[in-house]
Short mmCIF file of C-alpha atoms in Angstrom, two decimals:
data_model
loop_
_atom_site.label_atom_id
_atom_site.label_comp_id
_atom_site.label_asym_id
_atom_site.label_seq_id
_atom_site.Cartn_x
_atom_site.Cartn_y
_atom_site.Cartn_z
CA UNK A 1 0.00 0.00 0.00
CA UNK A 2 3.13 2.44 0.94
CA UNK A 3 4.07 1.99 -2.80
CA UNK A 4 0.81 2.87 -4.19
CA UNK A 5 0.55 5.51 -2.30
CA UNK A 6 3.79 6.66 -2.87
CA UNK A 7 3.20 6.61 -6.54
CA UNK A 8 -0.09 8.01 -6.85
CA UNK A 9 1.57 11.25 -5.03
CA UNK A 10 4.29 11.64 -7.61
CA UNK A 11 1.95 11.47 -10.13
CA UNK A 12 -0.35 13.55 -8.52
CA UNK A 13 2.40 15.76 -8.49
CA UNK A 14 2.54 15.36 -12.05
CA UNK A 15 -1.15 16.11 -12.96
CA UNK A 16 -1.04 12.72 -14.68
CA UNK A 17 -5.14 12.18 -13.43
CA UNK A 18 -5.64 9.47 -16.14
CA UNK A 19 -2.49 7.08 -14.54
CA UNK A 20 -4.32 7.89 -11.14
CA UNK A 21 -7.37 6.44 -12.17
CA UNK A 22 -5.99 3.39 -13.14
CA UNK A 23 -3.64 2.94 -10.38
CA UNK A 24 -6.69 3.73 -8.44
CA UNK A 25 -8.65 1.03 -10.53
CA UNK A 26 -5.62 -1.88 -9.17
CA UNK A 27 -5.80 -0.95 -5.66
CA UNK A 28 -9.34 -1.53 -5.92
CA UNK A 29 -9.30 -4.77 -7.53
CA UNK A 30 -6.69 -5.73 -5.34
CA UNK A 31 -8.39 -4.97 -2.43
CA UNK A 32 -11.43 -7.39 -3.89
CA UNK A 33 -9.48 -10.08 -4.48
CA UNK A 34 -8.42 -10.26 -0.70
CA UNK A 35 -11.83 -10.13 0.20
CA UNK A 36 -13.50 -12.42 -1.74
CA UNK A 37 -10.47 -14.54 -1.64
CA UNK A 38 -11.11 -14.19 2.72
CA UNK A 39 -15.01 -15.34 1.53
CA UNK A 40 -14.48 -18.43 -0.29
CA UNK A 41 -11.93 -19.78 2.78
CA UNK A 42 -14.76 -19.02 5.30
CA UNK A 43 -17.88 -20.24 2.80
CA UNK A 44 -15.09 -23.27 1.87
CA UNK A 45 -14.26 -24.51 6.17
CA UNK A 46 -18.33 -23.51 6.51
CA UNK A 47 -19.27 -26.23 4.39
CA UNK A 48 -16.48 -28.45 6.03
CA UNK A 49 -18.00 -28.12 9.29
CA UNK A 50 -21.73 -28.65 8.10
CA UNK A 51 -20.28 -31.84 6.70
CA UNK A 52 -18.72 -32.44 10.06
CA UNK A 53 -22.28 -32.12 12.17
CA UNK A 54 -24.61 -34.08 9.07
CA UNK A 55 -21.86 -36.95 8.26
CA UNK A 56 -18.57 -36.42 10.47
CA UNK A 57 -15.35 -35.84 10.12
CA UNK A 58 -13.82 -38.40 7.17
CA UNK A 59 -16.15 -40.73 8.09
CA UNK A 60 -17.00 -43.25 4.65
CA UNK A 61 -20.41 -44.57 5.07
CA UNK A 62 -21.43 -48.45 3.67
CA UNK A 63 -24.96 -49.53 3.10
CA UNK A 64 -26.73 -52.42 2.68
CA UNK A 65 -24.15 -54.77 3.54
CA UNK A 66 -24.45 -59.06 4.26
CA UNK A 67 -23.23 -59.82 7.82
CA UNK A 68 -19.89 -61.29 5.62
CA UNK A 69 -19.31 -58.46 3.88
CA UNK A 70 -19.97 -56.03 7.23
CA UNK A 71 -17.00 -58.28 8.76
CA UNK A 72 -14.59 -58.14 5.95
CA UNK A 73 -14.68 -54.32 6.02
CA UNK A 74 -14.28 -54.43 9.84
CA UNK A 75 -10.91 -56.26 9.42
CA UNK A 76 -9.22 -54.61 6.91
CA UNK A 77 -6.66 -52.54 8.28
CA UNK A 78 -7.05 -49.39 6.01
CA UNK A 79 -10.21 -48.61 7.82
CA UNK A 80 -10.85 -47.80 11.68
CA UNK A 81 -14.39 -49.11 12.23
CA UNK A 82 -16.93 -47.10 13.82
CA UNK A 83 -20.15 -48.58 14.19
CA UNK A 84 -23.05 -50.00 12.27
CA UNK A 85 -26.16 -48.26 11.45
CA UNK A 86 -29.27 -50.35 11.86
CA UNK A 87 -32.43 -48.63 10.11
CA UNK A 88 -35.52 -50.30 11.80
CA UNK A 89 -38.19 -48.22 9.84
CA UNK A 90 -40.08 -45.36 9.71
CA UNK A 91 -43.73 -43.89 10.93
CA UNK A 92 -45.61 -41.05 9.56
CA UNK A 93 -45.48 -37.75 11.89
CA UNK A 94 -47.88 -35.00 9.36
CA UNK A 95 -47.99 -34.96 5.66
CA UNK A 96 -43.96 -33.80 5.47
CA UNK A 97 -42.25 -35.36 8.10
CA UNK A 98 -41.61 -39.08 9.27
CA UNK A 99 -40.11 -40.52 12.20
CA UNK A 100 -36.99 -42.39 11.24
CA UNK A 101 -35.79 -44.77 14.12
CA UNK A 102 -32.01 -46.32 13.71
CA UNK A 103 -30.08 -48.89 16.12
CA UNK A 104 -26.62 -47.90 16.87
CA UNK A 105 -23.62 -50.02 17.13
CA UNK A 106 -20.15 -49.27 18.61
CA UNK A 107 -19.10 -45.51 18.30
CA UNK A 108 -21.62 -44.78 14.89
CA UNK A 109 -23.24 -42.07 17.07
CA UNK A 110 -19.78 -40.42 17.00
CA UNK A 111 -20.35 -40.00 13.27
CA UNK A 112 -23.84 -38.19 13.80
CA UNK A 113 -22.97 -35.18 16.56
CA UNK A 114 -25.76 -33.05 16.10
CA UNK A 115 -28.19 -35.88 16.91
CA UNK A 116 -26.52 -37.02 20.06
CA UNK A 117 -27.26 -33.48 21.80
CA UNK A 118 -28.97 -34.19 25.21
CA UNK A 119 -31.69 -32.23 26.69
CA UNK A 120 -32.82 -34.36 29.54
CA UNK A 121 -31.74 -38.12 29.91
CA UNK A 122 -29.12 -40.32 28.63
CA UNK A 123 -28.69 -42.23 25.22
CA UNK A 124 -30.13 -45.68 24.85
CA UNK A 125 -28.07 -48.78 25.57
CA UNK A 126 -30.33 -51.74 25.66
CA UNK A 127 -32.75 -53.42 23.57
CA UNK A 128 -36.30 -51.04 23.25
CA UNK A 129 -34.59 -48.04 24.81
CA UNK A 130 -35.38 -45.05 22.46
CA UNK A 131 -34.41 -41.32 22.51
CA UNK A 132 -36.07 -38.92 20.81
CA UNK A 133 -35.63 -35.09 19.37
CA UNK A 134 -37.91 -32.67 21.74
CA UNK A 135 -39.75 -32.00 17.92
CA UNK A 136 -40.25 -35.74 17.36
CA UNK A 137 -42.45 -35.91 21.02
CA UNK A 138 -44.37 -32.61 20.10
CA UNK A 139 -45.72 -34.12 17.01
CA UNK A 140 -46.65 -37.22 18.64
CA UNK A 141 -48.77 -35.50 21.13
CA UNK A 142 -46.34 -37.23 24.21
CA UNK A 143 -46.89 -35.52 27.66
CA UNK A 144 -44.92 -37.91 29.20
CA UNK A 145 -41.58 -37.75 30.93
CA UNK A 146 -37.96 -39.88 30.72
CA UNK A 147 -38.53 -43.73 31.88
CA UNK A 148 -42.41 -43.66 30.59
CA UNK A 149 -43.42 -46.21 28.47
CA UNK A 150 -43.85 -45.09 24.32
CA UNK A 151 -45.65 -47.30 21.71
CA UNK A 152 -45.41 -47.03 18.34
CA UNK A 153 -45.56 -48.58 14.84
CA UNK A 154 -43.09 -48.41 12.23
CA UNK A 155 -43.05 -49.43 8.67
CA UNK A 156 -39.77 -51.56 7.48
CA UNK A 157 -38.51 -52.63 3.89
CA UNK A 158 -37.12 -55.83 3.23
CA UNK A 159 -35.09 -56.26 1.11
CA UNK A 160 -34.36 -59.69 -0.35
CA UNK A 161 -32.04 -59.55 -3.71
CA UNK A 162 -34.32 -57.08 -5.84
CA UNK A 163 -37.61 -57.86 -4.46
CA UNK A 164 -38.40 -55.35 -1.64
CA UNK A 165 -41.36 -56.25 1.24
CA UNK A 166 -42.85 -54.04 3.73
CA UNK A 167 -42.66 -55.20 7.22
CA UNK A 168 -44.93 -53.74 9.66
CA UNK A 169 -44.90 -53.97 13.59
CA UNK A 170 -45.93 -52.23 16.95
CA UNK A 171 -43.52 -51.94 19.61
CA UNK A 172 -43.29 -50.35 23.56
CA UNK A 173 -40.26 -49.04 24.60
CA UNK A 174 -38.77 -47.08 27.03
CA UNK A 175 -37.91 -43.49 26.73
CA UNK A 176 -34.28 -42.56 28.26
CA UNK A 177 -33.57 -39.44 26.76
CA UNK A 178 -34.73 -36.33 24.66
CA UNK A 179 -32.57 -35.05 22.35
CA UNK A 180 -32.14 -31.65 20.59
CA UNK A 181 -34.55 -30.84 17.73
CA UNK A 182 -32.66 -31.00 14.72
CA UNK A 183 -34.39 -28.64 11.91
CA UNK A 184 -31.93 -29.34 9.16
CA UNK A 185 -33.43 -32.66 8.79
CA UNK A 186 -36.64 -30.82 7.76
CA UNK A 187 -35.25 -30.67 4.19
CA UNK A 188 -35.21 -34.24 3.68
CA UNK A 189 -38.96 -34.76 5.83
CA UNK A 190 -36.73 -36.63 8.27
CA UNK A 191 -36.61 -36.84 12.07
CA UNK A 192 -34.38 -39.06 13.62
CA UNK A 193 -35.16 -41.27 16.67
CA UNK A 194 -32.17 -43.49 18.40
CA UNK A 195 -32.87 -46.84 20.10
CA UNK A 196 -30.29 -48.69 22.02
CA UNK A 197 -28.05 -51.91 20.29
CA UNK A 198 -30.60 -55.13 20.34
CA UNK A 199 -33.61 -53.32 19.49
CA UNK A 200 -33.56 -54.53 15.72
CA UNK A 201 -33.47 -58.08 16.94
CA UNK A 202 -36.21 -57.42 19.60
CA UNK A 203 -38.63 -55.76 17.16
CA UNK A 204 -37.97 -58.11 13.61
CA UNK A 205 -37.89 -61.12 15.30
CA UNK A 206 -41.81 -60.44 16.70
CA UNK A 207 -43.10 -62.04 13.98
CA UNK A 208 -40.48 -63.78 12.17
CA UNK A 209 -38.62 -66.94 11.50
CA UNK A 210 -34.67 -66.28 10.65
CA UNK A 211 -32.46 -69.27 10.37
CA UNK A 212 -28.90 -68.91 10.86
CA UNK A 213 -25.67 -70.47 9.87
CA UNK A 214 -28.21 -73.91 9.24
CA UNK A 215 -25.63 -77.03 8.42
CA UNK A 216 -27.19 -80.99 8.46
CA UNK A 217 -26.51 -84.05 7.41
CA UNK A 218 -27.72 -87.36 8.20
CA UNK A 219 -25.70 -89.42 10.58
CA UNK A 220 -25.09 -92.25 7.81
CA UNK A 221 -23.99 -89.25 4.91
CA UNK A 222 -21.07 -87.71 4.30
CA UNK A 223 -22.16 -85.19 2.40
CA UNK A 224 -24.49 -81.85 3.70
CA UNK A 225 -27.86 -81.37 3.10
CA UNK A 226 -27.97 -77.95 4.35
CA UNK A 227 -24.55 -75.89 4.19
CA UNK A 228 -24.32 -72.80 6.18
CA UNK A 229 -27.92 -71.42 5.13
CA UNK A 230 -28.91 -67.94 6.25
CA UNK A 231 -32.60 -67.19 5.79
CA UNK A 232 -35.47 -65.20 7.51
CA UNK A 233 -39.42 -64.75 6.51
CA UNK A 234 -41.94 -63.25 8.14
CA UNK A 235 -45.07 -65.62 9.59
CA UNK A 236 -47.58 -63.79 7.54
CA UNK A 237 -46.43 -64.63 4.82
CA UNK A 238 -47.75 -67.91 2.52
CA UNK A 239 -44.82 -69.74 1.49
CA UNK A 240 -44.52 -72.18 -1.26
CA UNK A 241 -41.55 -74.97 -0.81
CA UNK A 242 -39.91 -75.53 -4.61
CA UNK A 243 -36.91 -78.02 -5.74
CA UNK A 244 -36.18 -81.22 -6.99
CA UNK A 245 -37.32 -84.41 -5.20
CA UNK A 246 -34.81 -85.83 -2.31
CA UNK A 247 -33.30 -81.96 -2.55
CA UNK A 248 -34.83 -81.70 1.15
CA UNK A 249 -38.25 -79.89 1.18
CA UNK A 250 -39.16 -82.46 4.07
CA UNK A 251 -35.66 -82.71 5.76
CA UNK A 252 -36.14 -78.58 6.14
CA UNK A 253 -39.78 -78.82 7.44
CA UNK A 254 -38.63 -81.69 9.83
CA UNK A 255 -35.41 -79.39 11.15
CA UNK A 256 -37.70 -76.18 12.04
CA UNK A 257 -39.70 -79.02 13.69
CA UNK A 258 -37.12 -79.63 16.01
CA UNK A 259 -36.75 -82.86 14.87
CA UNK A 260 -33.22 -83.60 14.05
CA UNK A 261 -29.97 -82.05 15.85
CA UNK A 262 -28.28 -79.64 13.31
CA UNK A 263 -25.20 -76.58 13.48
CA UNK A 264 -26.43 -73.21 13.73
CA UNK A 265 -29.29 -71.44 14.77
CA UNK A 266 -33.47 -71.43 14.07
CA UNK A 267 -35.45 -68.68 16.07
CA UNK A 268 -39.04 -67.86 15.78
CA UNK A 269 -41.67 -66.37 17.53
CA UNK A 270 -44.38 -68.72 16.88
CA UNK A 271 -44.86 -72.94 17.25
CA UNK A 272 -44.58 -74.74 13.97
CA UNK A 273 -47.56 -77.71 13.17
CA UNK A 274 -47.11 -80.06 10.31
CA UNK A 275 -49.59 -81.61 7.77
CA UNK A 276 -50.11 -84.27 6.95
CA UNK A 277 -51.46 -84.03 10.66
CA UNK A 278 -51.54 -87.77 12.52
CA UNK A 279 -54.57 -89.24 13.39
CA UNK A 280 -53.41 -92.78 15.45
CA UNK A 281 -57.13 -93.41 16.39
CA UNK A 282 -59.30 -92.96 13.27
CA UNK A 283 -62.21 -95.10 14.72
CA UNK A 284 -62.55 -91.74 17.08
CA UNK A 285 -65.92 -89.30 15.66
CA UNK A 286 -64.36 -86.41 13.73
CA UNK A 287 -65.34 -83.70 16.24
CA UNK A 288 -63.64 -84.74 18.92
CA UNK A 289 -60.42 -85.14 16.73
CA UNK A 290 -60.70 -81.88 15.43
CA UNK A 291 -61.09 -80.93 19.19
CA UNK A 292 -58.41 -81.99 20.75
CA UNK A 293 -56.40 -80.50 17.77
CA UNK A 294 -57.71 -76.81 18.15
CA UNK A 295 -59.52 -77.20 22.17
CA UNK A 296 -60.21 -73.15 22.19
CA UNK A 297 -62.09 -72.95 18.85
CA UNK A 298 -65.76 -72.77 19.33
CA UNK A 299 -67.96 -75.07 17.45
CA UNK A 300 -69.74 -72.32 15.02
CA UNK A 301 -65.66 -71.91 13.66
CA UNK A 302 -65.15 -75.31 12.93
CA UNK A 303 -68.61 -75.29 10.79
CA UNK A 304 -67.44 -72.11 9.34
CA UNK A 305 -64.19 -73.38 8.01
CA UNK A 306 -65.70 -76.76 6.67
CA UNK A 307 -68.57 -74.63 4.61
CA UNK A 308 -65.46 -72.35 2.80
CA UNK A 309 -64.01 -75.95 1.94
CA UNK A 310 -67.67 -77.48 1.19
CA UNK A 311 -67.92 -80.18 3.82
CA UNK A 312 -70.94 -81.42 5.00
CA UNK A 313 -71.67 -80.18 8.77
CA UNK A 314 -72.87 -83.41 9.17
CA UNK A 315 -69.36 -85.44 9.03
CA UNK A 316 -68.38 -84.18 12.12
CA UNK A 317 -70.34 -86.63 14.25
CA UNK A 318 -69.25 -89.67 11.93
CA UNK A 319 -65.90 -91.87 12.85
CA UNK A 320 -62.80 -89.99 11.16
CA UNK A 321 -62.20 -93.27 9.83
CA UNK A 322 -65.15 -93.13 7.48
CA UNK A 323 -64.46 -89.80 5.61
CA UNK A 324 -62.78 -89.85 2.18
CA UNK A 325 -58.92 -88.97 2.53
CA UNK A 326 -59.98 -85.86 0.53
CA UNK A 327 -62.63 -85.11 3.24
CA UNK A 328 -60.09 -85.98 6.07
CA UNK A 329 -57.54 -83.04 4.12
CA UNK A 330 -59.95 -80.49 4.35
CA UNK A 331 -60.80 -81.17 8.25
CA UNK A 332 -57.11 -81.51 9.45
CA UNK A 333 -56.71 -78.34 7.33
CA UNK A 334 -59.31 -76.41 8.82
CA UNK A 335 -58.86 -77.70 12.58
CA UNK A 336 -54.92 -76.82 12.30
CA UNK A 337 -55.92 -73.14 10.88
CA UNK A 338 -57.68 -72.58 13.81
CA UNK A 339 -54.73 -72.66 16.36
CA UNK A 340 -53.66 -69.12 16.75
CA UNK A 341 -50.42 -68.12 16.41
CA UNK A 342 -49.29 -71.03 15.17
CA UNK A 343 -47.56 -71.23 11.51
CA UNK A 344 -48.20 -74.70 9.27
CA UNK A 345 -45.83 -76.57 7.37
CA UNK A 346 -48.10 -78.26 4.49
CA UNK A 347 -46.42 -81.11 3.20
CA UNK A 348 -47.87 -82.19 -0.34
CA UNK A 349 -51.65 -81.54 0.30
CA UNK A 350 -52.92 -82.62 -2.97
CA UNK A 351 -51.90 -86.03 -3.09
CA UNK A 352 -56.02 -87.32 -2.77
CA UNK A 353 -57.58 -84.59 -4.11
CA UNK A 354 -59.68 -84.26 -7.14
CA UNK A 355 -59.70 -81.13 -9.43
CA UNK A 356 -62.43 -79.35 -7.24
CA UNK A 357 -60.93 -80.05 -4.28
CA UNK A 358 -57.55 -78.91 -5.39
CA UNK A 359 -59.20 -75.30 -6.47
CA UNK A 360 -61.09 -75.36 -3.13
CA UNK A 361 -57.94 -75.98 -0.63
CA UNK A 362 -55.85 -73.35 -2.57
CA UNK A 363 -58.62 -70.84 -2.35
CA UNK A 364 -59.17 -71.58 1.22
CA UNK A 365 -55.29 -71.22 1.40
CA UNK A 366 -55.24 -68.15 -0.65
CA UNK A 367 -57.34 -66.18 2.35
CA UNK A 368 -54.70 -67.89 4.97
CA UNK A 369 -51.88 -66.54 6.39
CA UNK A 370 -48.53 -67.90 8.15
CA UNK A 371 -47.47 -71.50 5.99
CA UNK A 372 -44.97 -73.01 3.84
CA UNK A 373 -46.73 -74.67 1.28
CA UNK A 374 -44.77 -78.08 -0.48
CA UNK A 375 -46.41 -79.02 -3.45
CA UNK A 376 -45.22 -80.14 -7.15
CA UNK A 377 -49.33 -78.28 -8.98
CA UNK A 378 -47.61 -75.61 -10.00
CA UNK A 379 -51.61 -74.04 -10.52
CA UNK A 380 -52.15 -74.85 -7.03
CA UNK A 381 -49.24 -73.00 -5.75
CA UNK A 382 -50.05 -69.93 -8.08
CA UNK A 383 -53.82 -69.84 -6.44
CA UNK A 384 -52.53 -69.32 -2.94
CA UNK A 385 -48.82 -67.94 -2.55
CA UNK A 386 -46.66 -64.72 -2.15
CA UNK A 387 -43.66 -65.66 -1.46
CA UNK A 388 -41.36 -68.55 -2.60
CA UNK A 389 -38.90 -70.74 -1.30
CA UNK A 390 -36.07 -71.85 -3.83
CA UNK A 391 -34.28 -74.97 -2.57
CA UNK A 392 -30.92 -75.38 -4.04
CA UNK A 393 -27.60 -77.55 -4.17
CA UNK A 394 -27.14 -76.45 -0.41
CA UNK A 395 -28.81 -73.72 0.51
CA UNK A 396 -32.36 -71.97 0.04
CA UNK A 397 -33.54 -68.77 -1.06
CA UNK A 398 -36.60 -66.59 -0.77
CA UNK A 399 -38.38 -64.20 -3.01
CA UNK A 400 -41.51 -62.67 -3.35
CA UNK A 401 -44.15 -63.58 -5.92
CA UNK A 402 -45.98 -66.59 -6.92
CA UNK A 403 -44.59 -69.56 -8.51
CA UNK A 404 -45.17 -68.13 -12.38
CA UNK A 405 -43.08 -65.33 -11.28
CA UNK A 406 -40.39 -67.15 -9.43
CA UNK A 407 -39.88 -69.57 -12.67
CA UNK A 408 -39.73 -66.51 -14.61
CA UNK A 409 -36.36 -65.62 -12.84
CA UNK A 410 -35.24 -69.04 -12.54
CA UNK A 411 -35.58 -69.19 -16.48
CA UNK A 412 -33.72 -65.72 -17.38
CA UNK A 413 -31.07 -66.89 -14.75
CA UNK A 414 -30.31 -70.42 -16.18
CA UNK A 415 -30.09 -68.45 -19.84
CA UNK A 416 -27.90 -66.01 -18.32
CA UNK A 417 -25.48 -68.67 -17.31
CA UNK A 418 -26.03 -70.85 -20.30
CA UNK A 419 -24.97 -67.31 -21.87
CA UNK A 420 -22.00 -67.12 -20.06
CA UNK A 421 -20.34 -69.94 -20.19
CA UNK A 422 -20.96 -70.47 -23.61
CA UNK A 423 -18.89 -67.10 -24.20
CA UNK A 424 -15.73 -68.38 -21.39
CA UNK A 425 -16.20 -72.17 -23.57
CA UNK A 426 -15.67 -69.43 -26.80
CA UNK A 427 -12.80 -67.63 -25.25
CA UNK A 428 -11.21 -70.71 -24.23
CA UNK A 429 -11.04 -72.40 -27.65
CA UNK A 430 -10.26 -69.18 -28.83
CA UNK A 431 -6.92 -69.26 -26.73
CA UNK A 432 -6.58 -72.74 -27.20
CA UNK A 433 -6.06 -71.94 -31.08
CA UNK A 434 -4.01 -69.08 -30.54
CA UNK A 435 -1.81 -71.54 -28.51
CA UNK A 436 -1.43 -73.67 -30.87
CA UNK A 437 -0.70 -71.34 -33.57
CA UNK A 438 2.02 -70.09 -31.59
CA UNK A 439 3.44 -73.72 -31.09
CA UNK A 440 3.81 -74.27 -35.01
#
C-alpha cells in the first residue's frame, strides 16, 4: 500500500489524473481479491464443518451390507471401524415429516454429533430403549416424561435380492432421553429417533422366523444337506416350498420341527404344526379329533371353516375313519388353521384330491396366512402364494411372488449362465487356437 501511495503522489504531483485512475482502478481490484479470496476460505471450512455435524469428520459410510461383507470391512486394516447403522423403519409424523428410528452399534453415534445433543436423559443402551428429538415428542402428542413407556408402529422394507417387502410392527419401549430438535433434517422430511443396540433383533424377530448359519446331514452321509444357510421370513407370509425331489423340502420342514440335531441357529416367535397331521385313532368321531387339535375354537368356527371348503356339517359326528382322505384333508386343514399363532408346514396336500378339491384348498389357502406350502401343482401353488422358497444344491432362497413369477427368474437366470459360459467355452477355444498357432 506504501508503494501505491507513494506513486499516486508523484503522479499527482505530475497532474497525470488518467495514470491515477488506473492505479486507483488496481488498488481496488486488489483490495477485492483479498476479500472475496477471505469469503471463499470461510464459505469453503463452513461447508467443512456442516459436513462435520450431518456426516462427520472423514467418516465413509457403507450400506446395505451381508453380515460377511460387514465383517470383511471391519478387518481390513485401512479402515478404523466405527459402528453400524441399523435402520428399523419409519412412521408417519404430518404430511412432510416421518419418524426415522435407527439402532446404533459401537461408536456410529460419533459419526452423527448433532443428533446425540442431550436435553434431559441419557442415550439408549439396551434393547427397546429409544431417545427422541424434543420435535419428534411434540408431534406425537407425548406428555410424558424420561422412563415412561412409548408405543409405536413403524413401517420396514425388506429387502431380499431385488424384491423389496414391507414389514410392519408395533412396539413399547422405554424413553431414556430427549434429544435436541434437529431442523436441518426438515429438508429431507426426516426426524431421527435413536434406540439402544438389540432393538432390531427385539422388534424383527416379533413375527419372524430367521435361520442362521443352518448345516445338516444325516448321521449315515457324508455329504451336507444344508450348508451354512442364512434365511429369515416373516409368519404372515404364505410360502410355497420348490426343488427337486430328495433336494430336502421335508428334511427342512422336519429341522424347524425340532426334529433332528443340526449346526447353527433357528429362532421364531411362533410354534410350527405339520400336515399331513396324525390321526393314530381314526375309529374316534371327527369332532372330537378336530377338538383336541384346536380345544379353544368354538364349534360355530369349525362349521365355518368346513362350509369355505364345502364339507358337510354333518361329518363331524361320523368316525374320522369313514371320511374320504380328501374329506379328512380339508378337516385336518381347517382344525390346524384354527390354532392361533401357530404357523403350518403343508407337506404335499394334494396327493387325494380331485380337481375341485384342489381349487377349493388353494382358495381356502389363498385367504390364509402364516405356511410353507410343499407341493409339485404348480396351478395350485399360483392360487394361494406370495412368497417362494427356492431350494438349491445347499442352501435356500426366498423371493416374493408366486410360482409363475419365481420360474420366470429361474428361467432368465439359467439363460444367463447358459450365456456365459458359452462365451468363457468361446474364449477358451479361442486361446486354445491361438496356442497352438504359436506352437507351429
Amino acid at each position: 500500500m506504501k508503494r501505491y501511495s507513494a506513486l499516486a503522489w508523484r503522479e499527482l504531483l505530475a497532474q497525470r489524473v488518467t495514470s491515477v485512475l488506473i492505479l486507483l482502478a488496481i488498488v481496488l481490484s486488489t483490495m477485492m481479491t483479498a476479500v472475496v479470496g477471505q469469503s471463499i476460505g470461510v464459505l469453503s471450512a463452513m461447508r467443512q464443518q456442516q459436513a462435520i455435524a450431518i456426516g462427520g469428520d472423514r467418516y465413509a459410510t457403507f450400506v446395505q451390507l451381508t453380515e460377511e461383507q460387514a465383517q470383511f470391512l471391519e478387518q481390513d486394516p485401512r479402515l478404523s471401524y466405527a459402528g453400524r447403522f441399523v435402520p428399523l423403519g419409519d412412521m408417519e409424523l404430518n404430511d412432510q415429516l416421518s419418524l426415522d428410528l435407527a439402532e446404533y452399534w459401537g461408536d456410529g453415534l460419533k459419526t452423527r454429533p448433532t443428533y446425540t445433543r442431550l436435553v434431559e436423559g441419557r442415550l439408549p443402551e439396551a434393547p427397546m430403549e429409544l431417545a427422541l428429538p424434543e420435535d419428534a415428542l411434540q408431534f406425537l402428542g407425548f406428555d410424558g416424561k424420561i422412563g415412561d413407556k412409548i408405543r409405536l408402529s413403524f413401517s420396514k422394507a425388506l429387502r431380499h435380492g431385488i424384491i423389496v417387502d414391507t414389514y410392519e410392527y408395533t412396539a413399547e419401549f422405554t424413553l431414556v432421553g430427549i434429544t435436541e430438535s434437529n431442523f436441518l433434517n426438515y429438508t429431507g422430511g426426516h426426524i431421527l429417533g435413536l434406540a439402544g443396540q438389540g432393538t432390531a433383533e427385539e422388534v424383527m424377530c416379533m413375527s419372524m422366523v430367521k435361520v442362521e448359519g443352518l448345516t445338516f446331514s444325516y448321521p449315515s452321509s457324508y455329504d451336507n444337506i444344508f450348508e451354512n444357510v442364512n434365511l429369515q421370513f416373516d409368519t404372515d407370509w404364505k410360502l410355497g416350498f420348490v426343488g427337486r425331489n430328495g433336494r430336502g423340502k421335508t428334511t427342512f420342514l422336519s429341522l424347524l420341527l425340532g426334529k433332528y440335531e443340526y449346526s447353527g441357529s433357528i429362532t421364531s416367535s411362533v410354534q410350527f404344526d405339520y400336515f399331513p397331521y396324525p390321526v393314530p385313532d381314526k375309529s374316534l368321531w371327527t369332532e372330537e379329533i378336530l377338538t383336541a387339535i384346536c380345544p379353544l375354537a368354538e364349534e360355530w368356527e369349525l362349521l365355518r371353516e368346513l362350509s369355505y371348503l364345502e364339507v358337510a356339517p354333518e361329518v363331524l359326528w361320523r368316525p374320522f375313519g369313514t371320511l374320504s382322505n380328501g374329506e379328512q384333508t380339508k378337516v385336518l386343514l381347517a382344525a390346524l388353521f384354527l390354532k392361533e399363532g401357530n404357523f403350518l408346514l403343508i407337506d404335499e396336500p394334494t396327493n387325494h384330491l380331485d380337481i375341485r378339491a384342489r381349487e377349493l384348498v388353494s382358495a381356502y389357502l389363498g385367504k390364509k396366512k402364516g405356511f410353507i406350502l410343499v407341493s409339485h401343482d404348480r396351478h395350485f401353488l399360483d392360487g394361494c402364494v406370495d412368497h417362494i422358497l427356492s431350494l438349491n444344491r445347499a442352501d435356500i432362497e426366498v423371493q416374493g411372488g408366486n410360482f409363475s413369477s419365481w420360474m420366470e427368474n429361474f428361467t432368465r437366470q439359467q439363460e444367463f449362465e447358459a450365456a456365459k459360459k458359452e462365451r468363457l467355452q468361446k474364449d477358451v477355444r479361442r486361446l486354445q487356437k491361438a496356442a497352438r498357432r504359436t506352437g507351429d
